[in-house]
GROMACS .gro file of C-alpha atoms in nm:
model
  207
    1MET     CA    1   4.807  -1.880  -2.953
    2THR     CA    2   4.841  -2.115  -3.301
    3ALA     CA    3   4.573  -2.003  -3.538
    4LEU     CA    4   4.457  -2.207  -3.852
    5ALA     CA    5   4.634  -2.112  -4.179
    6PHE     CA    6   4.403  -2.153  -4.472
    7ASN     CA    7   4.190  -1.983  -4.744
    8SER     CA    8   3.901  -1.818  -4.553
    9GLU     CA    9   3.784  -1.654  -4.873
   10GLN     CA   10   3.420  -1.534  -4.839
   11ILE     CA   11   3.177  -1.652  -5.123
   12ALA     CA   12   2.821  -1.495  -5.233
   13ALA     CA   13   2.485  -1.680  -5.304
   14LYS     CA   14   2.403  -1.755  -5.618
   15GLU     CA   15   2.114  -1.573  -5.772
   16LEU     CA   16   1.758  -1.700  -5.811
   17LYS     CA   17   1.661  -1.835  -6.128
   18PRO     CA   18   1.335  -1.642  -6.259
   19ALA     CA   19   1.187  -1.982  -6.371
   20LEU     CA   20   1.168  -2.049  -5.987
   21LEU     CA   21   0.922  -1.789  -5.936
   22GLU     CA   22   0.670  -1.940  -6.165
   23LEU     CA   23   0.672  -2.298  -6.023
   24ASP     CA   24   0.328  -2.526  -6.054
   25GLY     CA   25   0.202  -2.557  -5.694
   26ILE     CA   26   0.518  -2.382  -5.513
   27SER     CA   27   0.431  -2.042  -5.459
   28ARG     CA   28   0.667  -1.714  -5.532
   29GLU     CA   29   0.627  -1.647  -5.179
   30THR     CA   30   0.749  -1.971  -5.061
   31VAL     CA   31   1.067  -1.953  -5.303
   32GLU     CA   32   1.137  -1.609  -5.198
   33ALA     CA   33   1.168  -1.693  -4.819
   34HIS     CA   34   1.339  -2.034  -4.908
   35TYR     CA   35   1.607  -1.845  -5.089
   36LYS     CA   36   1.665  -1.612  -4.794
   37LEU     CA   37   1.712  -1.916  -4.606
   38TYR     CA   38   1.980  -2.038  -4.830
   39GLN     CA   39   2.153  -1.687  -4.835
   40GLY     CA   40   2.182  -1.721  -4.445
   41TYR     CA   41   2.341  -2.035  -4.473
   42VAL     CA   42   2.631  -1.866  -4.664
   43ASN     CA   43   2.638  -1.579  -4.463
   44LYS     CA   44   2.721  -1.813  -4.184
   45ARG     CA   45   2.965  -2.012  -4.375
   46ASN     CA   46   3.149  -1.674  -4.424
   47GLU     CA   47   3.133  -1.583  -4.063
   48ILE     CA   48   3.263  -1.908  -3.950
   49LEU     CA   49   3.542  -1.921  -4.168
   50GLY     CA   50   3.685  -1.588  -4.071
   51LYS     CA   51   3.624  -1.683  -3.675
   52LEU     CA   52   3.832  -2.018  -3.774
   53ALA     CA   53   4.120  -1.795  -3.919
   54GLU     CA   54   4.174  -1.672  -3.565
   55VAL     CA   55   4.059  -1.957  -3.333
   56ASP     CA   56   4.336  -2.078  -3.074
   57LEU     CA   57   4.406  -2.428  -3.193
   58THR     CA   58   4.603  -2.488  -2.872
   59THR     CA   59   4.256  -2.474  -2.668
   60ALA     CA   60   4.117  -2.788  -2.880
   61ASN     CA   61   3.895  -3.027  -2.721
   62GLN     CA   62   3.657  -3.297  -2.762
   63VAL     CA   63   3.397  -3.178  -2.517
   64TYR     CA   64   3.405  -2.846  -2.603
   65SER     CA   65   3.646  -2.600  -2.756
   66ASP     CA   66   3.614  -2.290  -2.988
   67VAL     CA   67   3.746  -2.509  -3.307
   68ARG     CA   68   3.510  -2.807  -3.223
   69ALA     CA   69   3.193  -2.577  -3.214
   70LEU     CA   70   3.303  -2.371  -3.520
   71LYS     CA   71   3.378  -2.696  -3.733
   72VAL     CA   72   3.062  -2.866  -3.654
   73ASP     CA   73   2.837  -2.587  -3.762
   74LEU     CA   74   3.067  -2.521  -4.034
   75THR     CA   75   2.940  -2.871  -4.164
   76PHE     CA   76   2.583  -2.723  -4.106
   77ALA     CA   77   2.598  -2.409  -4.304
   78ILE     CA   78   2.803  -2.577  -4.585
   79GLY     CA   79   2.559  -2.870  -4.589
   80GLY     CA   80   2.272  -2.594  -4.638
   81ILE     CA   81   2.456  -2.414  -4.906
   82LYS     CA   82   2.514  -2.753  -5.100
   83ASN     CA   83   2.187  -2.912  -5.051
   84HIS     CA   84   1.997  -2.584  -5.172
   85GLU     CA   85   2.221  -2.495  -5.456
   86ILE     CA   86   2.139  -2.864  -5.617
   87TYR     CA   87   1.763  -2.807  -5.495
   88PHE     CA   88   1.707  -2.439  -5.669
   89GLU     CA   89   1.918  -2.529  -5.979
   90HIS     CA   90   1.714  -2.853  -6.070
   91LEU     CA   91   1.367  -2.701  -6.027
   92GLY     CA   92   1.180  -2.441  -6.313
   93ALA     CA   93   1.070  -2.716  -6.564
   94HIS     CA   94   0.778  -2.963  -6.591
   95GLY     CA   95   0.881  -3.268  -6.424
   96GLY     CA   96   0.764  -3.567  -6.588
   97ASP     CA   97   0.928  -3.892  -6.645
   98PRO     CA   98   1.306  -3.861  -6.656
   99ASP     CA   99   1.453  -3.905  -6.994
  100GLY     CA  100   1.817  -3.941  -7.151
  101ALA     CA  101   2.087  -4.071  -6.929
  102VAL     CA  102   1.927  -4.002  -6.594
  103GLY     CA  103   1.642  -4.185  -6.709
  104ASP     CA  104   1.827  -4.503  -6.826
  105LEU     CA  105   2.018  -4.515  -6.474
  106ILE     CA  106   1.681  -4.501  -6.270
  107LYS     CA  107   1.518  -4.750  -6.483
  108ARG     CA  108   1.825  -4.944  -6.459
  109ASP     CA  109   1.871  -4.900  -6.076
  110PHE     CA  110   1.510  -4.912  -5.973
  111GLY     CA  111   1.346  -5.124  -6.238
  112SER     CA  112   1.123  -4.852  -6.349
  113VAL     CA  113   1.033  -4.481  -6.287
  114ASP     CA  114   0.746  -4.537  -6.081
  115ALA     CA  115   0.954  -4.745  -5.864
  116TRP     CA  116   1.206  -4.492  -5.829
  117ARG     CA  117   0.950  -4.224  -5.766
  118GLU     CA  118   0.772  -4.454  -5.502
  119ASP     CA  119   1.093  -4.496  -5.321
  120LEU     CA  120   1.216  -4.115  -5.303
  121ARG     CA  121   0.851  -4.013  -5.205
  122ALA     CA  122   0.850  -4.237  -4.911
  123THR     CA  123   1.218  -4.149  -4.838
  124GLY     CA  124   1.101  -3.794  -4.811
  125MET     CA  125   0.807  -3.887  -4.590
  126GLY     CA  126   1.027  -4.066  -4.357
  127ALA     CA  127   1.313  -3.781  -4.372
  128ARG     CA  128   1.330  -3.472  -4.124
  129GLY     CA  129   1.493  -3.260  -4.393
  130TRP     CA  130   1.647  -3.414  -4.699
  131ALA     CA  131   1.617  -3.721  -4.937
  132TRP     CA  132   1.873  -3.739  -5.224
  133THR     CA  133   1.884  -3.960  -5.542
  134ALA     CA  134   2.256  -3.969  -5.547
  135TYR     CA  135   2.539  -4.219  -5.768
  136ASP     CA  136   2.753  -4.413  -5.513
  137TRP     CA  137   3.078  -4.438  -5.721
  138ASP     CA  138   3.152  -4.746  -5.478
  139GLU     CA  139   2.861  -4.931  -5.565
  140ARG     CA  140   2.840  -4.796  -5.914
  141ARG     CA  141   2.465  -4.749  -5.889
  142LEU     CA  142   2.164  -4.474  -5.768
  143PHE     CA  143   2.018  -4.509  -5.430
  144ASN     CA  144   1.771  -4.276  -5.258
  145TYR     CA  145   1.932  -4.149  -4.925
  146ILE     CA  146   1.790  -4.012  -4.628
  147GLY     CA  147   1.894  -3.697  -4.469
  148ASP     CA  148   1.768  -3.511  -4.132
  149ALA     CA  149   1.956  -3.198  -4.109
  150GLN     CA  150   2.179  -3.036  -4.320
  151ASN     CA  151   2.468  -3.224  -4.243
  152THR     CA  152   2.314  -3.569  -4.171
  153PHE     CA  153   2.376  -3.821  -4.305
  154PRO     CA  154   2.585  -3.770  -4.621
  155VAL     CA  155   2.746  -4.090  -4.773
  156TRP     CA  156   3.112  -4.042  -4.872
  157ASN     CA  157   3.194  -4.109  -5.240
  158ALA     CA  158   2.831  -4.050  -5.352
  159THR     CA  159   2.698  -3.781  -5.576
  160PRO     CA  160   2.365  -3.637  -5.519
  161LEU     CA  161   2.155  -3.566  -5.858
  162VAL     CA  162   1.817  -3.529  -5.692
  163ALA     CA  163   1.761  -3.318  -5.381
  164LEU     CA  164   1.443  -3.316  -5.215
  165ASP     CA  165   1.389  -3.048  -4.938
  166VAL     CA  166   1.159  -3.187  -4.685
  167TYR     CA  167   1.204  -2.920  -4.398
  168GLU     CA  168   0.840  -2.746  -4.341
  169HIS     CA  169   1.012  -2.425  -4.487
  170ALA     CA  170   1.019  -2.575  -4.805
  171TYR     CA  171   0.636  -2.623  -4.815
  172PHE     CA  172   0.399  -2.500  -4.537
  173LEU     CA  173   0.317  -2.165  -4.668
  174ASP     CA  174   0.173  -2.382  -4.967
  175PHE     CA  175   0.069  -2.682  -4.803
  176GLN     CA  176   0.085  -2.659  -4.429
  177THR     CA  177   0.112  -3.017  -4.300
  178ASP     CA  178   0.061  -3.200  -4.621
  179ARG     CA  179   0.414  -3.317  -4.709
  180ALA     CA  180   0.308  -3.567  -4.961
  181SER     CA  181   0.133  -3.276  -5.193
  182TYR     CA  182   0.431  -3.089  -5.193
  183ILE     CA  183   0.629  -3.394  -5.309
  184GLU     CA  184   0.407  -3.422  -5.570
  185ALA     CA  185   0.463  -3.064  -5.655
  186PHE     CA  186   0.826  -3.094  -5.631
  187PHE     CA  187   0.817  -3.397  -5.910
  188HIS     CA  188   0.610  -3.144  -6.173
  189ASN     CA  189   0.882  -2.899  -6.140
  190LEU     CA  190   1.203  -3.097  -6.190
  191ASP     CA  191   1.418  -3.007  -6.480
  192TRP     CA  192   1.566  -3.351  -6.611
  193ASN     CA  193   1.796  -3.139  -6.874
  194VAL     CA  194   2.003  -3.008  -6.577
  195VAL     CA  195   2.031  -3.348  -6.408
  196ASN     CA  196   2.142  -3.474  -6.745
  197GLY     CA  197   2.398  -3.204  -6.766
  198TRP     CA  198   2.526  -3.320  -6.397
  199VAL     CA  199   2.536  -3.713  -6.527
  200ASN     CA  200   2.730  -3.593  -6.820
  201ALA     CA  201   2.982  -3.353  -6.649
  202TYR     CA  202   3.044  -3.572  -6.360
  203GLY     CA  203   3.096  -3.879  -6.616
  204ILE     CA  204   2.867  -4.107  -6.437
  205PRO     CA  205   2.890  -4.462  -6.636
  206MET     CA  206   2.606  -4.630  -6.778
  207ARG     CA  207   2.716  -4.964  -6.681
   0.00000   0.00000   0.00000
């Protein structure tokens, strides 16, 4: 039996920011339940990597094999971690129109803040799981991408700056099936200082 030789170091869930428990329109109950889901993704990531460290590589097969099943499900767990860490990190403020660098990028690439908001709203209504505003390093512009599951549909060489979770668990306790009202609440709680920090840290060009 040949096993994988890699670092399967365990990670821990990031702590929940206190500000997330006092959002406008999104209840503490929803956030706490949502956070537990994120913790579950972290736990499953750790569990899968532990199993991969001992998997028999000689049985690999594209129809079914342990290594295939574990690696496919790992993408779902890791996607769940990364998507939620962006989501939680950039909530907790008072929304409004984006300012600073991200505001300039949005106006440049969408024509106006209203056009960006309208497009992201429609993207979120059309998605089965996620909608992202991401910077595409090849096209050198922002675009609102659609996602269904945690691992679909990532775009290579694009960096998400806004992550809108539209799975029912993100809003059902507060809004039942009224996703549109939840999306408005999401906009009202965005922290543009956090997003501008990412724009600066990533070195996203303004031209």
